[in-house]
mmCIF file of C-alpha atoms and ligand atoms in Angstrom:
data_model
loop_
_atom_site.group_PDB
_atom_site.id
_atom_site.type_symbol
_atom_site.label_atom_id
_atom_site.label_comp_id
_atom_site.label_asym_id
_atom_site.label_seq_id
_atom_site.Cartn_x
_atom_site.Cartn_y
_atom_site.Cartn_z
ATOM 1 C CA MET A 203 0.000 0.000 0.000
ATOM 2 C CA GLN A 204 1.343 3.427 -0.901
ATOM 3 C CA ARG A 205 1.681 5.850 2.007
ATOM 4 C CA MET A 206 0.448 9.381 1.624
ATOM 5 C CA THR A 207 3.025 12.014 2.624
ATOM 6 C CA THR A 208 1.724 15.257 4.045
ATOM 7 C CA ALA A 209 3.538 18.434 5.116
ATOM 8 C CA PRO A 210 3.692 18.883 8.904
ATOM 9 C CA ALA A 211 0.762 20.914 10.134
ATOM 10 C CA PRO A 212 1.713 24.501 11.115
ATOM 11 C CA ILE A 213 1.670 25.138 14.850
ATOM 12 C CA GLU A 214 -1.755 26.486 15.705
ATOM 13 C CA LEU A 215 -1.747 29.502 17.995
ATOM 14 C CA SER A 216 -4.695 30.245 20.243
ATOM 15 C CA ALA A 217 -6.534 33.485 19.449
ATOM 16 C CA GLU A 218 -4.997 35.039 22.559
ATOM 17 C CA ASP A 219 -1.444 34.057 21.570
ATOM 18 C CA ARG A 220 -2.009 35.206 17.985
ATOM 19 C CA ALA A 221 -3.078 38.620 19.299
ATOM 20 C CA ARG A 222 0.062 38.815 21.487
ATOM 21 C CA VAL A 223 2.358 37.894 18.612
ATOM 22 C CA ASP A 224 0.656 40.422 16.336
ATOM 23 C CA ALA A 225 0.948 43.176 18.950
ATOM 24 C CA PHE A 226 4.644 42.321 19.526
ATOM 25 C CA GLU A 227 5.412 42.342 15.813
ATOM 26 C CA ALA A 228 3.556 45.611 15.309
ATOM 27 C CA ARG A 229 5.612 47.279 18.048
ATOM 28 C CA VAL A 230 8.866 46.005 16.544
ATOM 29 C CA ALA A 231 7.784 47.193 13.088
ATOM 30 C CA ASP A 232 6.967 50.587 14.582
ATOM 31 C CA ASP A 233 10.510 50.792 16.062
ATOM 32 C CA GLN A 234 9.248 50.833 19.639
ATOM 33 C CA PHE A 235 11.501 49.297 22.261
ATOM 34 C CA ILE A 236 10.506 45.971 23.790
ATOM 35 C CA GLU A 237 11.125 46.141 27.543
ATOM 36 C CA PRO A 238 11.849 43.246 29.958
ATOM 37 C CA LYS A 239 8.324 43.120 31.406
ATOM 38 C CA ASP A 240 6.649 43.162 27.992
ATOM 39 C CA TRP A 241 5.382 39.931 26.498
ATOM 40 C CA MET A 242 7.799 38.518 23.914
ATOM 41 C CA PRO A 243 8.006 35.244 21.956
ATOM 42 C CA ASP A 244 10.256 32.625 23.555
ATOM 43 C CA ALA A 245 12.459 32.467 20.480
ATOM 44 C CA TYR A 246 13.055 36.255 20.636
ATOM 45 C CA ARG A 247 14.022 35.960 24.304
ATOM 46 C CA LYS A 248 16.384 33.044 23.549
ATOM 47 C CA THR A 249 18.034 34.871 20.666
ATOM 48 C CA LEU A 250 18.619 37.913 22.844
ATOM 49 C CA VAL A 251 20.058 35.863 25.698
ATOM 50 C CA ARG A 252 22.374 34.127 23.208
ATOM 51 C CA GLN A 253 23.598 37.300 21.540
ATOM 52 C CA ILE A 254 23.780 39.583 24.601
ATOM 53 C CA SER A 255 25.473 36.991 26.821
ATOM 54 C CA GLN A 256 27.988 36.128 24.089
ATOM 55 C CA HIS A 257 28.615 39.814 23.607
ATOM 56 C CA ALA A 258 29.183 40.157 27.383
ATOM 57 C CA HIS A 259 31.556 37.166 27.370
ATOM 58 C CA SER A 260 33.494 38.798 24.526
ATOM 59 C CA GLU A 261 34.007 41.966 26.544
ATOM 60 C CA TYR A 262 34.944 39.926 29.597
ATOM 61 C CA VAL A 263 37.419 37.587 27.850
ATOM 62 C CA GLY A 264 38.518 40.566 25.728
ATOM 63 C CA MET A 265 40.238 42.096 28.756
ATOM 64 C CA LEU A 266 42.877 39.363 28.717
ATOM 65 C CA PRO A 267 44.923 40.025 25.557
ATOM 66 C CA GLU A 268 45.432 43.680 26.520
ATOM 67 C CA GLY A 269 45.545 43.157 30.296
ATOM 68 C CA ASN A 270 48.586 41.032 29.585
ATOM 69 C CA TRP A 271 50.480 44.228 28.560
ATOM 70 C CA ILE A 272 49.564 46.589 31.418
ATOM 71 C CA THR A 273 52.797 45.948 33.306
ATOM 72 C CA ARG A 274 54.829 46.192 30.095
ATOM 73 C CA ALA A 275 53.415 49.416 28.606
ATOM 74 C CA PRO A 276 56.350 51.545 27.412
ATOM 75 C CA THR A 277 55.471 54.762 29.301
ATOM 76 C CA LEU A 278 53.401 55.788 32.302
ATOM 77 C CA ARG A 279 50.947 57.591 29.977
ATOM 78 C CA ARG A 280 50.411 54.463 27.877
ATOM 79 C CA LYS A 281 50.017 52.357 31.020
ATOM 80 C CA ASP A 282 47.420 54.755 32.405
ATOM 81 C CA ILE A 283 45.422 54.702 29.162
ATOM 82 C CA LEU A 284 45.596 50.911 28.854
ATOM 83 C CA LEU A 285 44.510 50.391 32.451
ATOM 84 C CA ALA A 286 41.484 52.648 31.890
ATOM 85 C CA LYS A 287 40.631 50.872 28.638
ATOM 86 C CA VAL A 288 40.737 47.394 30.166
ATOM 87 C CA GLN A 289 38.558 48.625 33.039
ATOM 88 C CA ASP A 290 36.094 49.985 30.481
ATOM 89 C CA GLU A 291 35.839 46.515 28.911
ATOM 90 C CA ALA A 292 34.965 45.077 32.335
ATOM 91 C CA GLY A 293 32.260 47.751 32.611
ATOM 92 C CA HIS A 294 30.883 46.824 29.179
ATOM 93 C CA ALA A 295 30.668 43.189 30.234
ATOM 94 C CA LEU A 296 28.783 44.260 33.351
ATOM 95 C CA TYR A 297 26.201 46.381 31.469
ATOM 96 C CA LEU A 298 25.644 43.505 29.065
ATOM 97 C CA TYR A 299 25.353 40.817 31.746
ATOM 98 C CA CYS A 300 22.810 43.064 33.504
ATOM 99 C CA ALA A 301 20.850 43.531 30.247
ATOM 100 C CA ALA A 302 20.786 39.734 29.756
ATOM 101 C CA GLU A 303 19.682 39.207 33.377
ATOM 102 C CA THR A 304 16.541 41.252 32.680
ATOM 103 C CA LEU A 305 15.526 38.404 30.342
ATOM 104 C CA GLY A 306 15.437 35.906 33.208
ATOM 105 C CA THR A 307 18.877 34.331 33.031
ATOM 106 C CA SER A 308 21.329 34.580 35.913
ATOM 107 C CA ARG A 309 24.963 35.627 35.997
ATOM 108 C CA ASP A 310 25.829 32.164 37.363
ATOM 109 C CA GLN A 311 24.086 30.446 34.439
ATOM 110 C CA MET A 312 25.862 32.662 31.920
ATOM 111 C CA THR A 313 29.248 32.108 33.551
ATOM 112 C CA GLU A 314 28.680 28.360 33.601
ATOM 113 C CA ALA A 315 27.853 28.467 29.869
ATOM 114 C CA LEU A 316 31.063 30.380 29.138
ATOM 115 C CA LEU A 317 33.330 28.199 31.249
ATOM 116 C CA SER A 318 31.855 24.931 29.942
ATOM 117 C CA GLY A 319 32.286 26.087 26.325
ATOM 118 C CA LYS A 320 28.526 26.065 25.669
ATOM 119 C CA ALA A 321 28.471 29.806 25.001
ATOM 120 C CA LYS A 322 30.771 31.432 22.480
ATOM 121 C CA TYR A 323 32.781 34.623 22.702
ATOM 122 C CA SER A 324 34.310 36.569 19.846
ATOM 123 C CA THR A 325 36.900 34.620 17.863
ATOM 124 C CA ILE A 326 39.215 37.636 17.912
ATOM 125 C CA PHE A 327 40.137 37.124 21.556
ATOM 126 C CA ASN A 328 41.685 33.742 20.801
ATOM 127 C CA TYR A 329 44.752 35.291 19.193
ATOM 128 C CA PRO A 330 47.906 36.148 21.166
ATOM 129 C CA THR A 331 49.294 39.661 21.758
ATOM 130 C CA LEU A 332 52.958 39.183 20.885
ATOM 131 C CA THR A 333 54.297 42.749 20.818
ATOM 132 C CA TRP A 334 53.389 46.219 22.064
ATOM 133 C CA ALA A 335 52.166 47.043 18.526
ATOM 134 C CA ASP A 336 49.409 44.454 18.993
ATOM 135 C CA ILE A 337 47.909 46.652 21.705
ATOM 136 C CA GLY A 338 47.611 49.705 19.443
ATOM 137 C CA THR A 339 46.296 47.437 16.686
ATOM 138 C CA ILE A 340 43.583 46.017 18.949
ATOM 139 C CA GLY A 341 42.394 49.540 19.783
ATOM 140 C CA TRP A 342 42.504 50.664 16.169
ATOM 141 C CA LEU A 343 41.062 47.582 14.473
ATOM 142 C CA VAL A 344 39.282 45.417 17.064
ATOM 143 C CA ASP A 345 37.567 48.342 18.764
ATOM 144 C CA GLY A 346 37.055 49.855 15.296
ATOM 145 C CA ALA A 347 35.247 46.696 14.135
ATOM 146 C CA ALA A 348 33.328 46.497 17.415
ATOM 147 C CA ILE A 349 32.015 50.060 16.958
ATOM 148 C CA MET A 350 31.016 49.398 13.355
ATOM 149 C CA ASN A 351 28.942 46.446 14.602
ATOM 150 C CA GLN A 352 27.615 48.154 17.736
ATOM 151 C CA VAL A 353 26.448 51.516 16.395
ATOM 152 C CA PRO A 354 23.431 49.868 14.684
ATOM 153 C CA LEU A 355 22.805 47.870 17.895
ATOM 154 C CA GLN A 356 21.983 51.179 19.645
ATOM 155 C CA ARG A 357 18.706 50.838 17.742
ATOM 156 C CA ALA A 358 18.193 47.141 18.585
ATOM 157 C CA SER A 359 14.564 46.428 19.421
ATOM 158 C CA PHE A 360 15.274 45.323 23.008
ATOM 159 C CA GLY A 361 15.508 48.452 25.203
ATOM 160 C CA PRO A 362 18.150 47.398 27.770
ATOM 161 C CA TYR A 363 20.504 46.149 25.032
ATOM 162 C CA ALA A 364 20.094 49.282 22.917
ATOM 163 C CA ARG A 365 20.679 51.584 25.902
ATOM 164 C CA ALA A 366 23.773 49.650 27.036
ATOM 165 C CA MET A 367 25.160 50.090 23.527
ATOM 166 C CA VAL A 368 24.941 53.898 23.702
ATOM 167 C CA ARG A 369 27.498 54.108 26.481
ATOM 168 C CA VAL A 370 29.593 51.238 25.121
ATOM 169 C CA CYS A 371 29.884 52.975 21.731
ATOM 170 C CA LYS A 372 31.035 56.244 23.318
ATOM 171 C CA GLU A 373 33.796 54.421 25.173
ATOM 172 C CA GLU A 374 34.770 52.262 22.189
ATOM 173 C CA SER A 375 35.212 55.444 20.133
ATOM 174 C CA PHE A 376 37.810 56.624 22.618
ATOM 175 C CA HIS A 377 39.443 53.190 22.512
ATOM 176 C CA GLN A 378 39.639 53.236 18.739
ATOM 177 C CA ARG A 379 41.219 56.681 18.677
ATOM 178 C CA GLN A 380 43.807 55.897 21.338
ATOM 179 C CA GLY A 381 44.710 52.702 19.458
ATOM 180 C CA TYR A 382 45.137 54.561 16.184
ATOM 181 C CA GLU A 383 47.213 57.248 17.883
ATOM 182 C CA SER A 384 49.414 54.569 19.461
ATOM 183 C CA ILE A 385 49.939 52.706 16.186
ATOM 184 C CA MET A 386 50.542 56.003 14.378
ATOM 185 C CA ALA A 387 53.381 56.783 16.820
ATOM 186 C CA LEU A 388 54.990 53.431 15.960
ATOM 187 C CA ALA A 389 54.391 53.789 12.219
ATOM 188 C CA GLN A 390 56.131 57.176 12.315
ATOM 189 C CA GLY A 391 58.917 55.971 14.607
ATOM 190 C CA THR A 392 62.142 54.078 13.903
ATOM 191 C CA ALA A 393 62.381 51.452 11.153
ATOM 192 C CA GLU A 394 62.037 48.716 13.821
ATOM 193 C CA GLN A 395 58.924 50.336 15.284
ATOM 194 C CA LYS A 396 57.349 50.702 11.856
ATOM 195 C CA ALA A 397 58.128 47.039 11.097
ATOM 196 C CA MET A 398 56.520 46.045 14.396
ATOM 197 C CA ALA A 399 53.351 48.009 13.501
ATOM 198 C CA GLN A 400 53.229 46.401 10.036
ATOM 199 C CA ASP A 401 53.733 42.919 11.510
ATOM 200 C CA ALA A 402 50.829 43.482 13.920
ATOM 201 C CA LEU A 403 48.567 44.651 11.071
ATOM 202 C CA ASP A 404 49.585 41.583 9.022
ATOM 203 C CA ARG A 405 48.603 39.216 11.839
ATOM 204 C CA TRP A 406 45.377 40.935 12.948
ATOM 205 C CA TRP A 407 43.800 41.988 9.650
ATOM 206 C CA TRP A 408 42.087 38.748 8.684
ATOM 207 C CA PRO A 409 40.939 37.745 12.196
ATOM 208 C CA VAL A 410 39.410 41.235 12.533
ATOM 209 C CA LEU A 411 37.396 40.768 9.330
ATOM 210 C CA MET A 412 36.099 37.490 10.809
ATOM 211 C CA MET A 413 34.678 39.344 13.836
ATOM 212 C CA PHE A 414 31.641 40.334 11.743
ATOM 213 C CA GLY A 415 30.589 36.688 11.513
ATOM 214 C CA PRO A 416 30.156 34.319 8.553
ATOM 215 C CA PRO A 417 29.077 35.576 5.112
ATOM 216 C CA ASP A 418 25.373 36.441 4.917
ATOM 217 C CA ASP A 419 24.478 33.318 2.957
ATOM 218 C CA LYS A 420 26.087 31.185 5.705
ATOM 219 C CA SER A 421 24.671 33.107 8.670
ATOM 220 C CA PRO A 422 21.818 31.029 10.111
ATOM 221 C CA ASN A 423 20.631 33.640 12.619
ATOM 222 C CA SER A 424 20.701 36.799 10.522
ATOM 223 C CA GLU A 425 17.365 36.627 8.745
ATOM 224 C CA GLN A 426 15.287 36.211 11.894
ATOM 225 C CA SER A 427 17.396 38.631 13.935
ATOM 226 C CA MET A 428 17.001 41.282 11.254
ATOM 227 C CA ARG A 429 13.269 40.666 11.078
ATOM 228 C CA TRP A 430 13.096 41.227 14.828
ATOM 229 C CA ARG A 431 15.300 44.311 14.437
ATOM 230 C CA ILE A 432 17.887 42.982 16.842
ATOM 231 C CA LYS A 433 20.476 43.115 14.081
ATOM 232 C CA ARG A 434 19.997 46.156 11.857
ATOM 233 C CA GLU A 435 22.690 45.480 9.271
ATOM 234 C CA SER A 436 24.017 42.237 7.864
ATOM 235 C CA ASN A 437 27.434 40.716 8.590
ATOM 236 C CA ASP A 438 28.687 41.409 5.054
ATOM 237 C CA THR A 439 27.378 44.990 4.996
ATOM 238 C CA LEU A 440 29.205 45.818 8.206
ATOM 239 C CA ARG A 441 32.394 44.071 7.034
ATOM 240 C CA GLN A 442 32.333 46.145 3.833
ATOM 241 C CA LYS A 443 31.790 49.383 5.779
ATOM 242 C CA PHE A 444 34.689 48.524 8.052
ATOM 243 C CA VAL A 445 37.058 47.872 5.140
ATOM 244 C CA ASP A 446 36.006 51.103 3.424
ATOM 245 C CA ALA A 447 36.604 53.121 6.602
ATOM 246 C CA THR A 448 39.899 51.469 7.534
ATOM 247 C CA ILE A 449 41.921 51.386 4.304
ATOM 248 C CA PRO A 450 42.374 55.196 4.183
ATOM 249 C CA GLN A 451 43.461 55.113 7.844
ATOM 250 C CA ALA A 452 46.160 52.537 7.061
ATOM 251 C CA GLU A 453 47.304 54.505 4.011
ATOM 252 C CA ALA A 454 47.512 57.740 6.030
ATOM 253 C CA ILE A 455 50.152 56.218 8.311
ATOM 254 C CA GLY A 456 52.013 54.326 5.600
ATOM 255 C CA LEU A 457 50.912 50.803 6.567
ATOM 256 C CA HIS A 458 49.930 48.171 4.060
ATOM 257 C CA VAL A 459 46.848 45.955 4.414
ATOM 258 C CA PRO A 460 47.934 42.361 3.638
ATOM 259 C CA ASP A 461 45.376 41.612 0.941
ATOM 260 C CA PRO A 462 46.498 41.218 -2.693
ATOM 261 C CA ALA A 463 42.858 41.320 -3.851
ATOM 262 C CA LEU A 464 42.229 44.742 -2.321
ATOM 263 C CA ARG A 465 41.274 47.398 -4.863
ATOM 264 C CA TRP A 466 38.937 50.362 -5.130
ATOM 265 C CA ASN A 467 35.762 49.592 -7.058
ATOM 266 C CA GLU A 468 34.390 52.824 -8.484
ATOM 267 C CA ALA A 469 31.074 51.240 -9.509
ATOM 268 C CA LYS A 470 30.193 50.089 -5.993
ATOM 269 C CA ASN A 471 31.925 53.070 -4.354
ATOM 270 C CA GLY A 472 33.797 50.725 -2.027
ATOM 271 C CA TYR A 473 36.739 48.350 -1.914
ATOM 272 C CA ASP A 474 36.813 44.843 -3.310
ATOM 273 C CA PHE A 475 38.700 42.616 -0.928
ATOM 274 C CA GLY A 476 39.779 39.004 -0.468
ATOM 275 C CA THR A 477 37.980 36.215 1.374
ATOM 276 C CA PRO A 478 38.924 35.470 4.971
ATOM 277 C CA ASP A 479 39.906 31.886 5.734
ATOM 278 C CA TRP A 480 36.497 30.641 6.884
ATOM 279 C CA GLU A 481 37.915 27.243 7.847
ATOM 280 C CA GLU A 482 40.117 29.021 10.368
ATOM 281 C CA PHE A 483 37.086 30.995 11.602
ATOM 282 C CA TYR A 484 35.003 27.853 12.222
ATOM 283 C CA ALA A 485 37.936 26.140 13.950
ATOM 284 C CA VAL A 486 38.307 29.116 16.312
ATOM 285 C CA VAL A 487 34.529 29.148 16.917
ATOM 286 C CA ARG A 488 34.802 25.448 17.854
ATOM 287 C CA GLY A 489 37.298 26.427 20.559
ATOM 288 C CA GLU A 490 40.462 25.537 18.658
ATOM 289 C CA GLY A 491 41.937 29.055 18.535
ATOM 290 C CA PRO A 492 45.613 29.622 19.417
ATOM 291 C CA THR A 493 44.937 30.848 22.971
ATOM 292 C CA ALA A 494 41.476 29.326 23.619
ATOM 293 C CA THR A 495 42.520 27.009 26.455
ATOM 294 C CA GLU A 496 44.525 29.725 28.200
ATOM 295 C CA ARG A 497 41.688 32.270 27.960
ATOM 296 C CA ILE A 498 39.081 29.969 29.509
ATOM 297 C CA SER A 499 41.380 28.698 32.234
ATOM 298 C CA GLU A 500 42.188 32.316 33.199
ATOM 299 C CA ARG A 501 38.482 33.151 33.349
ATOM 300 C CA ARG A 502 37.789 30.021 35.395
ATOM 301 C CA ALA A 503 40.561 30.906 37.856
ATOM 302 C CA ALA A 504 39.204 34.466 38.202
ATOM 303 C CA TRP A 505 35.694 33.109 38.873
ATOM 304 C CA GLU A 506 36.946 30.622 41.461
ATOM 305 C CA ASP A 507 39.315 33.103 43.137
ATOM 306 C CA GLY A 508 36.460 35.603 43.398
ATOM 307 C CA ALA A 509 34.066 33.142 45.088
ATOM 308 C CA TRP A 510 34.872 34.465 48.589
ATOM 309 C CA VAL A 511 33.993 38.017 47.508
ATOM 310 C CA ARG A 512 30.593 36.900 46.188
ATOM 311 C CA ASP A 513 30.002 34.828 49.352
ATOM 312 C CA ALA A 514 30.968 37.766 51.586
ATOM 313 C CA ALA A 515 28.660 40.139 49.658
ATOM 314 C CA MET A 516 25.760 37.661 49.967
ATOM 315 C CA ALA A 517 26.411 37.149 53.703
ATOM 316 C CA HIS A 518 26.450 40.922 54.206
ATOM 317 C CA ALA A 519 23.217 41.367 52.211
ATOM 318 C CA GLU A 520 21.495 38.612 54.221
ATOM 319 C CA LYS A 521 22.674 40.099 57.550
ATOM 320 C CA HIS A 522 21.505 43.537 56.465
ATOM 321 C CA ALA A 523 18.096 42.161 55.361
ATOM 322 C CA ALA A 524 17.676 40.283 58.669
ATOM 323 C CA LEU A 525 18.493 43.438 60.663
ATOM 324 C CA THR A 526 16.040 45.511 58.599
ATOM 325 C CA ASN A 527 13.322 42.856 59.116
ATOM 326 C CA THR A 528 13.909 42.770 62.879
ATOM 327 C CA ALA A 529 13.753 46.562 63.064
ATOM 328 C CA SER A 530 10.478 46.763 61.094
ATOM 329 C CA THR A 531 8.906 43.930 63.166
ATOM 330 C CA ALA A 532 9.859 45.793 66.372
ATOM 331 C CA LYS A 533 8.286 49.004 65.008
ATOM 332 C CA VAL A 534 4.974 47.209 64.219
ATOM 333 C CA ALA A 535 4.920 45.631 67.736
HETATM 334 N N1 FAQ B 862 33.087 34.877 17.091
HETATM 335 O O1 FAQ B 862 24.283 33.424 12.304
HETATM 336 P P1 FAQ B 862 25.479 34.222 12.716
HETATM 337 C C1 FAQ B 862 34.517 43.776 21.314
HETATM 338 C C2 FAQ B 862 28.791 32.513 15.692
HETATM 339 S S1 FAQ B 862 32.972 43.067 21.350
HETATM 340 C C3 FAQ B 862 32.475 33.794 17.658
HETATM 341 O O2 FAQ B 862 25.938 35.302 11.797
HETATM 342 P P2 FAQ B 862 24.664 36.178 14.681
HETATM 343 C C4 FAQ B 862 34.809 44.837 22.317
HETATM 344 C C5 FAQ B 862 27.409 32.983 16.113
HETATM 345 O O3 FAQ B 862 27.367 33.229 17.512
HETATM 346 C C6 FAQ B 862 33.028 41.779 20.136
HETATM 347 N N2 FAQ B 862 31.320 33.288 17.189
HETATM 348 O O4 FAQ B 862 25.246 34.779 14.199
HETATM 349 C C7 FAQ B 862 36.214 44.756 22.739
HETATM 350 C C8 FAQ B 862 26.541 31.830 15.662
HETATM 351 O O5 FAQ B 862 26.636 30.756 16.584
HETATM 352 P P3 FAQ B 862 25.456 30.450 17.684
HETATM 353 C C9 FAQ B 862 31.795 40.977 20.178
HETATM 354 C C10 FAQ B 862 30.773 33.907 16.113
HETATM 355 O O6 FAQ B 862 24.566 36.151 16.160
HETATM 356 C C11 FAQ B 862 37.219 45.327 21.983
HETATM 357 C C12 FAQ B 862 27.268 31.336 14.411
HETATM 358 O O7 FAQ B 862 28.594 31.824 14.476
HETATM 359 N N3 FAQ B 862 30.704 41.704 19.611
HETATM 360 O O8 FAQ B 862 35.257 43.371 20.499
HETATM 361 C C13 FAQ B 862 31.352 35.027 15.499
HETATM 362 O O9 FAQ B 862 23.449 36.549 13.917
HETATM 363 C C14 FAQ B 862 38.538 45.257 22.403
HETATM 364 C C15 FAQ B 862 26.582 31.815 13.142
HETATM 365 O O10 FAQ B 862 26.705 33.235 12.985
HETATM 366 C C16 FAQ B 862 29.448 41.220 19.659
HETATM 367 O O11 FAQ B 862 29.193 40.184 20.225
HETATM 368 C C17 FAQ B 862 32.556 35.503 16.031
HETATM 369 N N4 FAQ B 862 33.209 36.560 15.505
HETATM 370 O O12 FAQ B 862 25.800 37.226 14.259
HETATM 371 C C18 FAQ B 862 36.528 44.131 23.928
HETATM 372 C C19 FAQ B 862 28.400 42.093 19.017
HETATM 373 N N5 FAQ B 862 30.565 35.400 14.475
HETATM 374 O O13 FAQ B 862 25.466 31.620 18.645
HETATM 375 C C20 FAQ B 862 37.864 44.063 24.361
HETATM 376 C C21 FAQ B 862 27.012 41.516 19.134
HETATM 377 C C22 FAQ B 862 29.527 34.540 14.442
HETATM 378 O O14 FAQ B 862 24.154 30.379 16.889
HETATM 379 C C23 FAQ B 862 38.859 44.645 23.580
HETATM 380 N N6 FAQ B 862 26.849 40.345 18.347
HETATM 381 N N7 FAQ B 862 29.668 33.640 15.425
HETATM 382 O O15 FAQ B 862 25.843 29.171 18.333
HETATM 383 C C24 FAQ B 862 26.516 40.348 17.023
HETATM 384 O O16 FAQ B 862 26.378 41.397 16.404
HETATM 385 C C25 FAQ B 862 26.280 39.025 16.360
HETATM 386 O O17 FAQ B 862 26.071 38.049 17.361
HETATM 387 C C26 FAQ B 862 27.437 38.573 15.416
HETATM 388 C C27 FAQ B 862 27.084 37.186 14.854
HETATM 389 C C28 FAQ B 862 27.569 39.557 14.256
HETATM 390 C C29 FAQ B 862 28.770 38.474 16.159
#
């Protein structure tokens, strides 16, 4: 007997749920912010937790490559700037963890996901910082790429994420400028300093282009995230904008971007450029990056070493709450 094949039946929503979904979608389409207490589809909540927590982890792990150079900064001024910058990254992680917490996930759950490898963080922080020029290059290019990606996120549909991005973008702008100024000093310095700046650009260029994520036709989350107005611009659009903004900056300080395919395309009013090594990207995403093991073990050690501080803060809060309760009970009596 021949079996009839039928398409799976679409999930039926109750009239009440249909009305909620319609109202949610209308608000998103009208560019209104969705706030934590508003009703939202589960999948929207999950996507936000995924993206915001991974963004927070990136800021948090992202302190390590530069933190590694604080004691070795060449002057007191550079040390001061670097210390402030690394502290800013910790602050960004905190705003983002707080924004994710408003969606009903806890800091402990997010940390567990990072340390167990379940949650990702940006591939870029799995590369080593070998010389002082790497620090200027991170400010110039990594913060530069981060801003390019984060400016549109200031208009993300989820209010707490969008508002966190406003402050983050202001600080990242400062980071980008200090990085460019630092790399400019090297590029205009001695022949050895210029060579060090060029070597850093050679090593960081392609990993920075990978920060924007896979090409649009290989990006499984983009379509839905753009429909929900979480992402406002596609991975490839932002990568192109970054290349167009950065090439003149490299040329202005006499550095050479290591891409033989790079050329100005008058018709598209932008640069044509080569293809990043996507195999390398996916390997780093899988946790096989050059410094992946070191980064996670440092974060695990920091979490474990800080346990007594969290315990002490909880004990203090409980003692304070008990005292307040006793005082208010006495007042009522
Ligand atoms: N690294 O479908 P898509 C910074 C994953 S902050 C690792 O395109 P989506 C500040 C992606 O998660 C840098 N994984 O995904 C700083 C997904 O896997 P999943 C971080 C990546 O979410 C500077 C899969 O590939 N910024 O640097 C990467 O629509 C200096 C498929 O990809 C943000 O997080 C990657 N590069 O688009 C700190 C910005 N790319 O999760 C210290 C917010 C993709 O389904 C020093 N995030 N994947 O398992 C976003 O805009 C987006 O999440 C994208 C990815 C664009 C990163």
